[in-house]
Amino acid sequence: MQVNMREAKNQLSRLVQAALAGEEVVIANNGVPMVRLVKVGAPERRRAPGAWAALPRADADWDAPATNAAIADVLTGGDMS
């Protein structure tokens, strides 16, 4: 179905229902097709709370100076002094 802008403005609810039912709805301006009204697709995947709950917990000293120095040594390839 193709409707002009003024008709679309006055009958938006009906046009939305038509689009949801699978009908192609085109809105025109002075008879020239401008936009297509389409149903928005469902999200591909819903997020699940707690998805990371099974990951191992960090050690209590994860941010200790010795741990940071060891990481710096690995990343720089040697002693930082």
mmCIF file of C-alpha atoms in Angstrom:
data_model
loop_
_atom_site.group_PDB
_atom_site.id
_atom_site.type_symbol
_atom_site.label_atom_id
_atom_site.label_comp_id
_atom_site.label_asym_id
_atom_site.label_seq_id
_atom_site.Cartn_x
_atom_site.Cartn_y
_atom_site.Cartn_z
ATOM 1 C CA MET A 1 0.000 0.000 0.000
ATOM 2 C CA GLN A 2 1.197 3.506 -0.780
ATOM 3 C CA VAL A 3 -0.157 6.540 1.035
ATOM 4 C CA ASN A 4 0.641 10.227 0.829
ATOM 5 C CA MET A 5 2.228 12.066 3.728
ATOM 6 C CA ARG A 6 -0.984 13.736 4.891
ATOM 7 C CA GLU A 7 -2.912 10.455 4.938
ATOM 8 C CA ALA A 8 -0.017 8.777 6.775
ATOM 9 C CA LYS A 9 -0.043 11.532 9.363
ATOM 10 C CA ASN A 10 -3.761 11.075 9.986
ATOM 11 C CA GLN A 11 -3.740 7.265 9.964
ATOM 12 C CA LEU A 12 -0.393 6.338 11.493
ATOM 13 C CA SER A 13 -1.825 3.733 13.877
ATOM 14 C CA ARG A 14 -3.548 1.885 11.039
ATOM 15 C CA LEU A 15 -0.402 1.971 8.919
ATOM 16 C CA VAL A 16 1.737 0.642 11.766
ATOM 17 C CA GLN A 17 -0.712 -2.232 12.269
ATOM 18 C CA ALA A 18 -0.547 -3.002 8.547
ATOM 19 C CA ALA A 19 3.261 -3.041 8.620
ATOM 20 C CA LEU A 20 3.247 -5.306 11.683
ATOM 21 C CA ALA A 21 0.930 -7.672 9.808
ATOM 22 C CA GLY A 22 3.527 -7.934 7.031
ATOM 23 C CA GLU A 23 2.014 -5.551 4.514
ATOM 24 C CA GLU A 24 4.388 -3.254 2.660
ATOM 25 C CA VAL A 25 3.603 0.369 3.529
ATOM 26 C CA VAL A 26 5.213 3.121 1.457
ATOM 27 C CA ILE A 27 4.793 6.787 2.374
ATOM 28 C CA ALA A 28 4.959 9.183 -0.541
ATOM 29 C CA ASN A 29 5.279 12.941 -0.890
ATOM 30 C CA ASN A 30 3.172 14.299 -3.755
ATOM 31 C CA GLY A 31 2.954 10.788 -5.214
ATOM 32 C CA VAL A 32 6.719 10.192 -5.085
ATOM 33 C CA PRO A 33 7.654 7.264 -2.789
ATOM 34 C CA MET A 34 9.898 8.509 0.033
ATOM 35 C CA VAL A 35 10.048 5.954 2.859
ATOM 36 C CA ARG A 36 8.995 2.411 3.657
ATOM 37 C CA LEU A 37 7.399 1.578 6.999
ATOM 38 C CA VAL A 38 8.751 -1.762 8.224
ATOM 39 C CA LYS A 39 8.610 -3.845 11.378
ATOM 40 C CA VAL A 40 11.740 -3.711 13.513
ATOM 41 C CA GLY A 41 13.290 -7.138 13.934
ATOM 42 C CA ALA A 42 13.697 -8.767 17.331
ATOM 43 C CA PRO A 43 17.133 -8.575 18.941
ATOM 44 C CA GLU A 44 19.315 -11.466 17.852
ATOM 45 C CA ARG A 45 20.138 -12.589 21.365
ATOM 46 C CA ARG A 46 18.993 -11.578 24.804
ATOM 47 C CA ARG A 47 21.612 -10.855 27.444
ATOM 48 C CA ALA A 48 21.699 -13.259 30.350
ATOM 49 C CA PRO A 49 22.588 -11.850 33.784
ATOM 50 C CA GLY A 50 25.460 -13.635 35.462
ATOM 51 C CA ALA A 51 27.116 -14.799 32.242
ATOM 52 C CA TRP A 52 30.545 -14.192 33.788
ATOM 53 C CA ALA A 53 29.727 -15.793 37.161
ATOM 54 C CA ALA A 54 31.642 -18.967 36.281
ATOM 55 C CA LEU A 55 34.894 -17.138 35.535
ATOM 56 C CA PRO A 56 37.693 -17.650 38.060
ATOM 57 C CA ARG A 57 38.032 -14.988 40.736
ATOM 58 C CA ALA A 58 41.133 -12.804 40.845
ATOM 59 C CA ASP A 59 43.661 -13.465 43.592
ATOM 60 C CA ALA A 60 43.572 -11.123 46.578
ATOM 61 C CA ASP A 61 47.013 -9.727 45.653
ATOM 62 C CA TRP A 62 46.181 -9.123 41.982
ATOM 63 C CA ASP A 63 47.247 -5.469 42.279
ATOM 64 C CA ALA A 64 50.197 -5.894 44.637
ATOM 65 C CA PRO A 65 53.441 -4.092 43.724
ATOM 66 C CA ALA A 66 55.246 -7.416 43.267
ATOM 67 C CA THR A 67 52.586 -8.651 40.845
ATOM 68 C CA ASN A 68 52.745 -5.400 38.878
ATOM 69 C CA ALA A 69 56.540 -5.615 38.696
ATOM 70 C CA ALA A 70 56.343 -9.194 37.428
ATOM 71 C CA ILE A 71 53.856 -8.178 34.726
ATOM 72 C CA ALA A 72 56.036 -5.208 33.721
ATOM 73 C CA ASP A 73 59.041 -7.518 33.419
ATOM 74 C CA VAL A 74 57.128 -9.847 31.110
ATOM 75 C CA LEU A 75 55.812 -7.002 28.966
ATOM 76 C CA THR A 76 59.113 -5.127 28.649
ATOM 77 C CA GLY A 77 61.295 -8.196 28.355
ATOM 78 C CA GLY A 78 63.495 -7.515 31.339
ATOM 79 C CA ASP A 79 64.302 -5.628 34.503
ATOM 80 C CA MET A 80 62.675 -2.185 34.971
ATOM 81 C CA SER A 81 65.492 -0.719 37.101
#
